Amino acid sequence: MTKVRSFIAIEIPEVIKKGLSGIKDVLKKTGADVSWTRPEGIHLTLKFLGEVEEGKLADIQKAIEESTKGISAFLLEANGIGVFPNIRYPRVLWIGIKDKGDTLKTLEEAIDRETEKIGFEKEGRDFSPHLTLGRVRSQKNREILIKSLEEFDKIELGAFNVTEVSLIKSELRPKGAVYTQLWKVALI
């Protein structure tokens, strides 16, 4: 049976992606060894599903529908820059996502709970909403990169309205992953 590499996510508006691209362009000048995320591929992942049998996609759709019941459109803010696991040895560079209420957390927990019912493991770590700018491949020019990151510490890219949740297919290719929205559910 055919398998589809997939995840559940919130799509990011173009205006935010342009802001992320501008930050990335500045950070690229550090000469750090980073695999940069392509702007068109940036999204807010709620649940990575991995390789899923095609026949299970309908169950995932139902799980998303169930997870979003009673959740209205809500506002998120993209601001602040950070790294995983820590600033001394950055591996992932990201922009933070802030939710003035708890809607995003409620949504993520509901998705985790509903997908667990159909055989997906619950997340083992706390949800840390972020938009990945890039992944550090080596420590080349690390100090220059860290200094540049400090310049964006208080960056504010603006707010955006979340109106839908998507099931996205991810195809790994030599030039990077290609993402295709398979299905979406609108938030009322």
PDB file of C-alpha atoms in Angstrom:
ATOM      1  CA  MET A   1       0.000   0.000   0.000  1.00  0.00           C
ATOM      2  CA  THR A   2       1.158   3.512  -0.833  1.00  0.00           C
ATOM      3  CA  LYS A   3       2.441   5.617   2.034  1.00  0.00           C
ATOM      4  CA  VAL A   4       2.231   9.382   2.305  1.00  0.00           C
ATOM      5  CA  ARG A   5       4.630  11.419   4.471  1.00  0.00           C
ATOM      6  CA  SER A   6       2.344  13.932   6.121  1.00  0.00           C
ATOM      7  CA  PHE A   7       1.657  16.361   8.951  1.00  0.00           C
ATOM      8  CA  ILE A   8      -1.085  18.606  10.324  1.00  0.00           C
ATOM      9  CA  ALA A   9      -0.336  22.333  10.213  1.00  0.00           C
ATOM     10  CA  ILE A  10      -1.462  25.924  10.042  1.00  0.00           C
ATOM     11  CA  GLU A  11      -0.524  27.702   6.816  1.00  0.00           C
ATOM     12  CA  ILE A  12       1.332  31.013   7.198  1.00  0.00           C
ATOM     13  CA  PRO A  13       0.297  34.150   5.243  1.00  0.00           C
ATOM     14  CA  GLU A  14       2.612  35.536   2.563  1.00  0.00           C
ATOM     15  CA  VAL A  15       3.290  38.764   4.473  1.00  0.00           C
ATOM     16  CA  ILE A  16       4.778  36.787   7.382  1.00  0.00           C
ATOM     17  CA  LYS A  17       6.767  34.590   4.971  1.00  0.00           C
ATOM     18  CA  LYS A  18       8.253  37.726   3.376  1.00  0.00           C
ATOM     19  CA  GLY A  19       9.351  38.942   6.803  1.00  0.00           C
ATOM     20  CA  LEU A  20      10.942  35.562   7.536  1.00  0.00           C
ATOM     21  CA  SER A  21      12.713  35.674   4.184  1.00  0.00           C
ATOM     22  CA  GLY A  22      14.181  39.099   5.021  1.00  0.00           C
ATOM     23  CA  ILE A  23      15.544  37.818   8.351  1.00  0.00           C
ATOM     24  CA  LYS A  24      16.967  34.754   6.624  1.00  0.00           C
ATOM     25  CA  ASP A  25      18.711  36.955   4.011  1.00  0.00           C
ATOM     26  CA  VAL A  26      20.469  38.915   6.768  1.00  0.00           C
ATOM     27  CA  LEU A  27      21.468  35.765   8.684  1.00  0.00           C
ATOM     28  CA  LYS A  28      22.828  34.130   5.503  1.00  0.00           C
ATOM     29  CA  LYS A  29      25.465  36.879   5.374  1.00  0.00           C
ATOM     30  CA  THR A  30      27.061  35.423   8.524  1.00  0.00           C
ATOM     31  CA  GLY A  31      28.441  32.563   6.421  1.00  0.00           C
ATOM     32  CA  ALA A  32      27.130  30.052   8.975  1.00  0.00           C
ATOM     33  CA  ASP A  33      26.589  26.499   7.760  1.00  0.00           C
ATOM     34  CA  VAL A  34      22.787  26.452   7.836  1.00  0.00           C
ATOM     35  CA  SER A  35      20.252  24.576   5.734  1.00  0.00           C
ATOM     36  CA  TRP A  36      17.697  27.362   5.229  1.00  0.00           C
ATOM     37  CA  THR A  37      13.979  26.688   5.017  1.00  0.00           C
ATOM     38  CA  ARG A  38      12.443  27.825   1.734  1.00  0.00           C
ATOM     39  CA  PRO A  39       9.818  30.549   2.437  1.00  0.00           C
ATOM     40  CA  GLU A  40       7.088  28.650   0.580  1.00  0.00           C
ATOM     41  CA  GLY A  41       7.691  25.663   2.853  1.00  0.00           C
ATOM     42  CA  ILE A  42       7.261  27.500   6.152  1.00  0.00           C
ATOM     43  CA  HIS A  43       4.228  26.474   8.203  1.00  0.00           C
ATOM     44  CA  LEU A  44       3.256  25.966  11.845  1.00  0.00           C
ATOM     45  CA  THR A  45       3.335  22.220  12.458  1.00  0.00           C
ATOM     46  CA  LEU A  46       0.751  20.969  14.932  1.00  0.00           C
ATOM     47  CA  LYS A  47       1.465  17.237  14.526  1.00  0.00           C
ATOM     48  CA  PHE A  48       3.998  15.378  12.400  1.00  0.00           C
ATOM     49  CA  LEU A  49       2.459  12.076  11.319  1.00  0.00           C
ATOM     50  CA  GLY A  50       5.309  10.557   9.306  1.00  0.00           C
ATOM     51  CA  GLU A  51       4.733   7.851   6.684  1.00  0.00           C
ATOM     52  CA  VAL A  52       1.001   7.132   6.678  1.00  0.00           C
ATOM     53  CA  GLU A  53      -0.842   4.496   4.675  1.00  0.00           C
ATOM     54  CA  GLU A  54      -3.003   6.231   2.078  1.00  0.00           C
ATOM     55  CA  GLY A  55      -6.063   4.410   3.395  1.00  0.00           C
ATOM     56  CA  LYS A  56      -5.636   6.066   6.795  1.00  0.00           C
ATOM     57  CA  LEU A  57      -5.902   9.629   5.449  1.00  0.00           C
ATOM     58  CA  ALA A  58      -9.715   9.628   5.789  1.00  0.00           C
ATOM     59  CA  ASP A  59      -9.359   8.750   9.487  1.00  0.00           C
ATOM     60  CA  ILE A  60      -6.895  11.628   9.900  1.00  0.00           C
ATOM     61  CA  GLN A  61      -9.361  14.005   8.242  1.00  0.00           C
ATOM     62  CA  LYS A  62     -12.055  12.926  10.696  1.00  0.00           C
ATOM     63  CA  ALA A  63      -9.619  13.390  13.592  1.00  0.00           C
ATOM     64  CA  ILE A  64      -8.884  16.951  12.430  1.00  0.00           C
ATOM     65  CA  GLU A  65     -12.619  17.683  12.089  1.00  0.00           C
ATOM     66  CA  GLU A  66     -13.211  16.349  15.599  1.00  0.00           C
ATOM     67  CA  SER A  67     -10.251  18.342  16.980  1.00  0.00           C
ATOM     68  CA  THR A  68     -11.483  21.634  15.562  1.00  0.00           C
ATOM     69  CA  LYS A  69     -15.092  21.372  16.755  1.00  0.00           C
ATOM     70  CA  GLY A  70     -15.954  24.448  18.779  1.00  0.00           C
ATOM     71  CA  ILE A  71     -12.734  26.274  17.871  1.00  0.00           C
ATOM     72  CA  SER A  72     -13.259  29.603  16.136  1.00  0.00           C
ATOM     73  CA  ALA A  73     -10.758  31.519  14.041  1.00  0.00           C
ATOM     74  CA  PHE A  74      -8.084  33.051  16.282  1.00  0.00           C
ATOM     75  CA  LEU A  75      -5.125  35.410  16.170  1.00  0.00           C
ATOM     76  CA  LEU A  76      -1.440  34.475  16.421  1.00  0.00           C
ATOM     77  CA  GLU A  77       1.643  36.707  16.455  1.00  0.00           C
ATOM     78  CA  ALA A  78       5.021  35.903  14.895  1.00  0.00           C
ATOM     79  CA  ASN A  79       7.746  37.503  16.976  1.00  0.00           C
ATOM     80  CA  GLY A  80      11.044  36.902  18.717  1.00  0.00           C
ATOM     81  CA  ILE A  81      13.871  34.744  17.434  1.00  0.00           C
ATOM     82  CA  GLY A  82      15.215  31.656  19.165  1.00  0.00           C
ATOM     83  CA  VAL A  83      17.157  28.429  18.821  1.00  0.00           C
ATOM     84  CA  PHE A  84      16.891  24.798  19.845  1.00  0.00           C
ATOM     85  CA  PRO A  85      18.433  23.391  22.000  1.00  0.00           C
ATOM     86  CA  ASN A  86      20.380  26.443  23.276  1.00  0.00           C
ATOM     87  CA  ILE A  87      22.248  29.552  22.105  1.00  0.00           C
ATOM     88  CA  ARG A  88      25.722  28.069  22.667  1.00  0.00           C
ATOM     89  CA  TYR A  89      25.039  25.140  20.337  1.00  0.00           C
ATOM     90  CA  PRO A  90      22.181  26.172  18.063  1.00  0.00           C
ATOM     91  CA  ARG A  91      20.738  23.376  15.904  1.00  0.00           C
ATOM     92  CA  VAL A  92      17.420  24.909  14.806  1.00  0.00           C
ATOM     93  CA  LEU A  93      16.797  28.637  14.213  1.00  0.00           C
ATOM     94  CA  TRP A  94      13.208  29.798  14.615  1.00  0.00           C
ATOM     95  CA  ILE A  95      10.743  32.659  14.993  1.00  0.00           C
ATOM     96  CA  GLY A  96       8.343  32.298  17.902  1.00  0.00           C
ATOM     97  CA  ILE A  97       4.566  32.120  17.698  1.00  0.00           C
ATOM     98  CA  LYS A  98       2.528  33.766  20.449  1.00  0.00           C
ATOM     99  CA  ASP A  99      -1.133  33.171  21.210  1.00  0.00           C
ATOM    100  CA  LYS A 100      -2.739  35.754  23.506  1.00  0.00           C
ATOM    101  CA  GLY A 101      -5.272  33.144  24.620  1.00  0.00           C
ATOM    102  CA  ASP A 102      -4.893  29.393  24.862  1.00  0.00           C
ATOM    103  CA  THR A 103      -6.619  28.510  21.591  1.00  0.00           C
ATOM    104  CA  LEU A 104      -3.489  27.218  19.868  1.00  0.00           C
ATOM    105  CA  LYS A 105      -2.580  25.018  22.836  1.00  0.00           C
ATOM    106  CA  THR A 106      -6.180  23.741  23.039  1.00  0.00           C
ATOM    107  CA  LEU A 107      -6.125  22.941  19.308  1.00  0.00           C
ATOM    108  CA  GLU A 108      -2.747  21.168  19.466  1.00  0.00           C
ATOM    109  CA  GLU A 109      -3.839  19.082  22.476  1.00  0.00           C
ATOM    110  CA  ALA A 110      -7.120  18.131  20.758  1.00  0.00           C
ATOM    111  CA  ILE A 111      -5.227  17.048  17.617  1.00  0.00           C
ATOM    112  CA  ASP A 112      -2.797  15.023  19.735  1.00  0.00           C
ATOM    113  CA  ARG A 113      -5.695  13.355  21.572  1.00  0.00           C
ATOM    114  CA  GLU A 114      -7.770  12.608  18.439  1.00  0.00           C
ATOM    115  CA  THR A 115      -4.837  11.262  16.413  1.00  0.00           C
ATOM    116  CA  GLU A 116      -3.828   9.037  19.331  1.00  0.00           C
ATOM    117  CA  LYS A 117      -7.272   7.397  19.050  1.00  0.00           C
ATOM    118  CA  ILE A 118      -6.400   6.295  15.506  1.00  0.00           C
ATOM    119  CA  GLY A 119      -2.952   4.940  16.314  1.00  0.00           C
ATOM    120  CA  PHE A 120      -0.529   7.881  16.384  1.00  0.00           C
ATOM    121  CA  GLU A 121       1.687   8.301  19.435  1.00  0.00           C
ATOM    122  CA  LYS A 122       1.074  11.255  21.692  1.00  0.00           C
ATOM    123  CA  GLU A 123       3.790  13.900  21.602  1.00  0.00           C
ATOM    124  CA  GLY A 124       6.480  13.185  24.178  1.00  0.00           C
ATOM    125  CA  ARG A 125       7.504  16.827  24.605  1.00  0.00           C
ATOM    126  CA  ASP A 126       5.724  20.098  25.262  1.00  0.00           C
ATOM    127  CA  PHE A 127       4.368  21.978  22.273  1.00  0.00           C
ATOM    128  CA  SER A 128       6.635  24.910  21.419  1.00  0.00           C
ATOM    129  CA  PRO A 129       5.011  26.826  18.527  1.00  0.00           C
ATOM    130  CA  HIS A 130       7.583  28.208  16.108  1.00  0.00           C
ATOM    131  CA  LEU A 131       8.415  28.771  12.452  1.00  0.00           C
ATOM    132  CA  THR A 132      11.693  27.112  11.456  1.00  0.00           C
ATOM    133  CA  LEU A 133      14.115  29.408   9.623  1.00  0.00           C
ATOM    134  CA  GLY A 134      16.873  26.843   9.243  1.00  0.00           C
ATOM    135  CA  ARG A 135      18.876  23.951  10.646  1.00  0.00           C
ATOM    136  CA  VAL A 136      22.517  24.428  11.631  1.00  0.00           C
ATOM    137  CA  ARG A 137      24.707  21.777   9.974  1.00  0.00           C
ATOM    138  CA  SER A 138      28.038  22.614  11.607  1.00  0.00           C
ATOM    139  CA  GLN A 139      29.587  25.117  13.991  1.00  0.00           C
ATOM    140  CA  LYS A 140      31.189  27.134  11.159  1.00  0.00           C
ATOM    141  CA  ASN A 141      30.847  30.888  11.920  1.00  0.00           C
ATOM    142  CA  ARG A 142      28.717  30.064  14.966  1.00  0.00           C
ATOM    143  CA  GLU A 143      29.842  33.148  16.925  1.00  0.00           C
ATOM    144  CA  ILE A 144      28.964  35.482  14.036  1.00  0.00           C
ATOM    145  CA  LEU A 145      25.580  33.772  13.694  1.00  0.00           C
ATOM    146  CA  ILE A 146      24.860  34.100  17.438  1.00  0.00           C
ATOM    147  CA  LYS A 147      25.738  37.819  17.359  1.00  0.00           C
ATOM    148  CA  SER A 148      23.399  38.337  14.385  1.00  0.00           C
ATOM    149  CA  LEU A 149      20.592  36.446  16.131  1.00  0.00           C
ATOM    150  CA  GLU A 150      20.814  38.913  19.024  1.00  0.00           C
ATOM    151  CA  GLU A 151      19.933  41.735  16.594  1.00  0.00           C
ATOM    152  CA  PHE A 152      16.555  40.063  15.948  1.00  0.00           C
ATOM    153  CA  ASP A 153      15.771  39.291  19.590  1.00  0.00           C
ATOM    154  CA  LYS A 154      12.766  41.646  19.705  1.00  0.00           C
ATOM    155  CA  ILE A 155      11.672  41.182  16.077  1.00  0.00           C
ATOM    156  CA  GLU A 156       7.924  41.490  15.457  1.00  0.00           C
ATOM    157  CA  LEU A 157       6.611  40.187  12.152  1.00  0.00           C
ATOM    158  CA  GLY A 158       2.976  40.883  12.953  1.00  0.00           C
ATOM    159  CA  ALA A 159      -0.245  39.081  13.713  1.00  0.00           C
ATOM    160  CA  PHE A 160      -2.260  36.791  11.486  1.00  0.00           C
ATOM    161  CA  ASN A 161      -5.666  35.189  11.655  1.00  0.00           C
ATOM    162  CA  VAL A 162      -5.858  31.387  11.773  1.00  0.00           C
ATOM    163  CA  THR A 163      -8.938  30.335   9.828  1.00  0.00           C
ATOM    164  CA  GLU A 164      -8.135  26.735   8.901  1.00  0.00           C
ATOM    165  CA  VAL A 165      -6.091  23.656   9.742  1.00  0.00           C
ATOM    166  CA  SER A 166      -4.478  21.621   6.948  1.00  0.00           C
ATOM    167  CA  LEU A 167      -3.352  18.076   6.307  1.00  0.00           C
ATOM    168  CA  ILE A 168      -0.171  18.411   4.265  1.00  0.00           C
ATOM    169  CA  LYS A 169       1.779  15.900   2.205  1.00  0.00           C
ATOM    170  CA  SER A 170       5.571  16.234   2.317  1.00  0.00           C
ATOM    171  CA  GLU A 171       7.658  14.831  -0.538  1.00  0.00           C
ATOM    172  CA  LEU A 172      11.394  14.812   0.122  1.00  0.00           C
ATOM    173  CA  ARG A 173      13.385  15.830  -2.950  1.00  0.00           C
ATOM    174  CA  PRO A 174      17.060  16.669  -3.526  1.00  0.00           C
ATOM    175  CA  LYS A 175      16.350  20.432  -3.552  1.00  0.00           C
ATOM    176  CA  GLY A 176      14.184  20.233  -0.424  1.00  0.00           C
ATOM    177  CA  ALA A 177      10.746  19.088   0.605  1.00  0.00           C
ATOM    178  CA  VAL A 178       7.726  19.862  -1.561  1.00  0.00           C
ATOM    179  CA  TYR A 179       4.499  20.424   0.349  1.00  0.00           C
ATOM    180  CA  THR A 180       0.992  19.820  -0.979  1.00  0.00           C
ATOM    181  CA  GLN A 181      -2.168  20.612   0.941  1.00  0.00           C
ATOM    182  CA  LEU A 182      -4.273  17.430   0.841  1.00  0.00           C
ATOM    183  CA  TRP A 183      -7.201  18.701   2.829  1.00  0.00           C
ATOM    184  CA  LYS A 184      -8.263  21.539   5.133  1.00  0.00           C
ATOM    185  CA  VAL A 185     -10.924  22.257   7.695  1.00  0.00           C
ATOM    186  CA  ALA A 186     -12.187  25.797   8.252  1.00  0.00           C
ATOM    187  CA  LEU A 187     -12.438  27.171  11.779  1.00  0.00           C
ATOM    188  CA  ILE A 188     -15.862  28.694  12.347  1.00  0.00           C
TER     189      ILE A 188
END
